[in-house]
Tab-separated table of C-alpha atoms in Angstrom:
chain	number	residue	atom	x	y	z
K	85	MET	CA	75.905	125.384	98.265
K	86	THR	CA	79.422	126.660	97.727
K	87	LEU	CA	81.901	124.410	99.461
K	88	THR	CA	84.946	126.601	99.146
K	89	SER	CA	86.353	129.322	96.963
K	90	TYR	CA	89.812	127.794	97.263
K	91	PRO	CA	89.809	124.144	96.198
K	92	PHE	CA	92.561	121.893	97.447
K	93	THR	CA	93.721	118.379	96.697
K	94	VAL	CA	92.584	115.550	98.956
K	95	GLN	CA	94.634	112.365	98.770
K	96	LEU	CA	93.086	109.314	100.437
K	97	GLY	CA	94.986	106.207	101.395
K	98	GLU	CA	93.838	102.661	100.836
K	99	GLY	CA	90.585	101.826	102.605
K	100	ILE	CA	89.550	105.445	103.294
K	101	ASP	CA	85.949	106.151	102.239
K	102	PRO	CA	85.921	108.529	99.225
K	103	ALA	CA	83.114	110.536	100.879
K	104	VAL	CA	85.740	111.833	103.316
K	105	ALA	CA	87.076	114.089	100.534
K	106	HIS	CA	83.750	115.931	100.358
K	107	TYR	CA	83.565	116.046	104.153
K	108	ALA	CA	87.037	117.616	104.267
K	109	HIS	CA	86.152	120.288	101.714
K	110	VAL	CA	83.061	121.259	103.713
K	111	ALA	CA	84.972	121.250	107.015
K	112	PHE	CA	87.938	123.280	105.751
K	113	ALA	CA	85.592	125.853	104.183
K	114	ARG	CA	85.213	127.217	107.735
K	115	LEU	CA	88.798	128.516	107.620
K	116	PRO	CA	89.677	131.999	106.437
K	117	GLU	CA	90.958	131.921	102.868
K	118	ALA	CA	94.469	132.910	103.973
K	119	GLY	CA	94.637	129.757	106.093
K	120	ALA	CA	93.139	127.431	103.504
K	121	PRO	CA	95.038	124.210	102.876
K	122	THR	CA	96.693	123.401	99.584
K	123	HIS	CA	96.781	119.622	100.078
K	124	LEU	CA	95.311	117.100	102.522
K	125	ARG	CA	96.495	113.515	102.824
K	126	ILE	CA	94.697	110.927	104.948
K	127	ILE	CA	96.223	107.487	105.438
K	128	THR	CA	95.716	104.444	107.654
K	129	ASP	CA	98.310	102.797	109.857
K	130	HIS	CA	97.482	99.132	109.495
K	131	ASP	CA	98.826	98.178	112.932
K	132	PRO	CA	95.801	96.698	114.772
K	133	ALA	CA	97.327	97.656	118.131
K	134	ASN	CA	97.262	101.373	117.235
K	135	THR	CA	94.263	103.072	118.860
K	136	HIS	CA	94.594	106.105	116.571
K	137	PRO	CA	95.329	104.499	113.204
K	138	ILE	CA	94.385	107.461	110.996
K	139	ARG	CA	96.990	110.082	110.135
K	140	ALA	CA	95.863	113.268	108.400
K	141	ARG	CA	98.419	115.804	107.219
K	142	VAL	CA	97.492	119.139	105.737
K	143	LEU	CA	99.847	121.405	103.806
K	144	LEU	CA	99.233	125.099	104.243
K	145	PRO	CA	100.368	128.210	102.366
K	146	GLY	CA	103.935	129.195	103.152
K	147	HIS	CA	105.108	125.575	103.340
K	148	HIS	CA	103.643	124.942	106.797
K	149	SER	CA	101.907	121.726	107.748
K	150	ALA	CA	99.822	120.218	110.526
K	151	THR	CA	99.230	116.582	111.404
K	152	ALA	CA	96.471	114.872	113.358
K	153	LEU	CA	96.115	111.312	114.595
K	154	ALA	CA	92.614	109.988	115.220
K	155	GLU	CA	90.505	106.866	115.412
K	156	ASN	CA	88.704	107.649	112.130
K	157	PRO	CA	89.187	109.952	109.117
K	158	ARG	CA	86.411	112.414	109.986
K	159	LYS	CA	87.765	112.936	113.486
K	160	ALA	CA	91.216	113.581	112.021
K	161	VAL	CA	89.763	116.229	109.684
K	162	ASP	CA	87.794	117.806	112.537
K	163	GLU	CA	90.890	117.928	114.743
K	164	LEU	CA	92.896	119.680	112.032
K	165	VAL	CA	90.140	122.212	111.356
K	166	GLU	CA	89.711	123.012	115.053
K	167	ARG	CA	93.457	123.392	115.510
K	168	LEU	CA	93.745	125.713	112.505
K	169	LEU	CA	90.723	127.771	113.587
K	170	ALA	CA	92.261	128.197	117.043
K	171	SER	CA	95.553	129.204	115.459
K	172	ALA	CA	93.806	131.732	113.184
K	173	GLY	CA	92.064	133.224	116.219
K	174	ARG	CA	95.402	133.868	117.903
K	175	SER	CA	96.872	135.748	114.965
C-alpha cells in the first residue's frame, strides 16, 4: 500500500507513541498533493489539569500552518486532516 507520494517529517514529543507517525502519514494521504504537509509536530502539555493536553501543528506549503488541540495524538491528527480537507473543499 502506498502511504503517500509526498513524504513529510513527523516530529513526536516525549511520551508520544512512535506508531502515531505512521498513523499521520496514512491520515494525511487523504489530502490533495497541493495541500500536503511538509512537517508535523505533536507534543504533550504535561499539565494534568489540561483536558486537551496534545498539541499538533502542521506546516503546509506556502508557509501556512494549522494547529489542533486534542485529548490524544490520533484525535489531533484527525482534527487537522478534517480541517484541511474542509478547507480544500472550499477552494
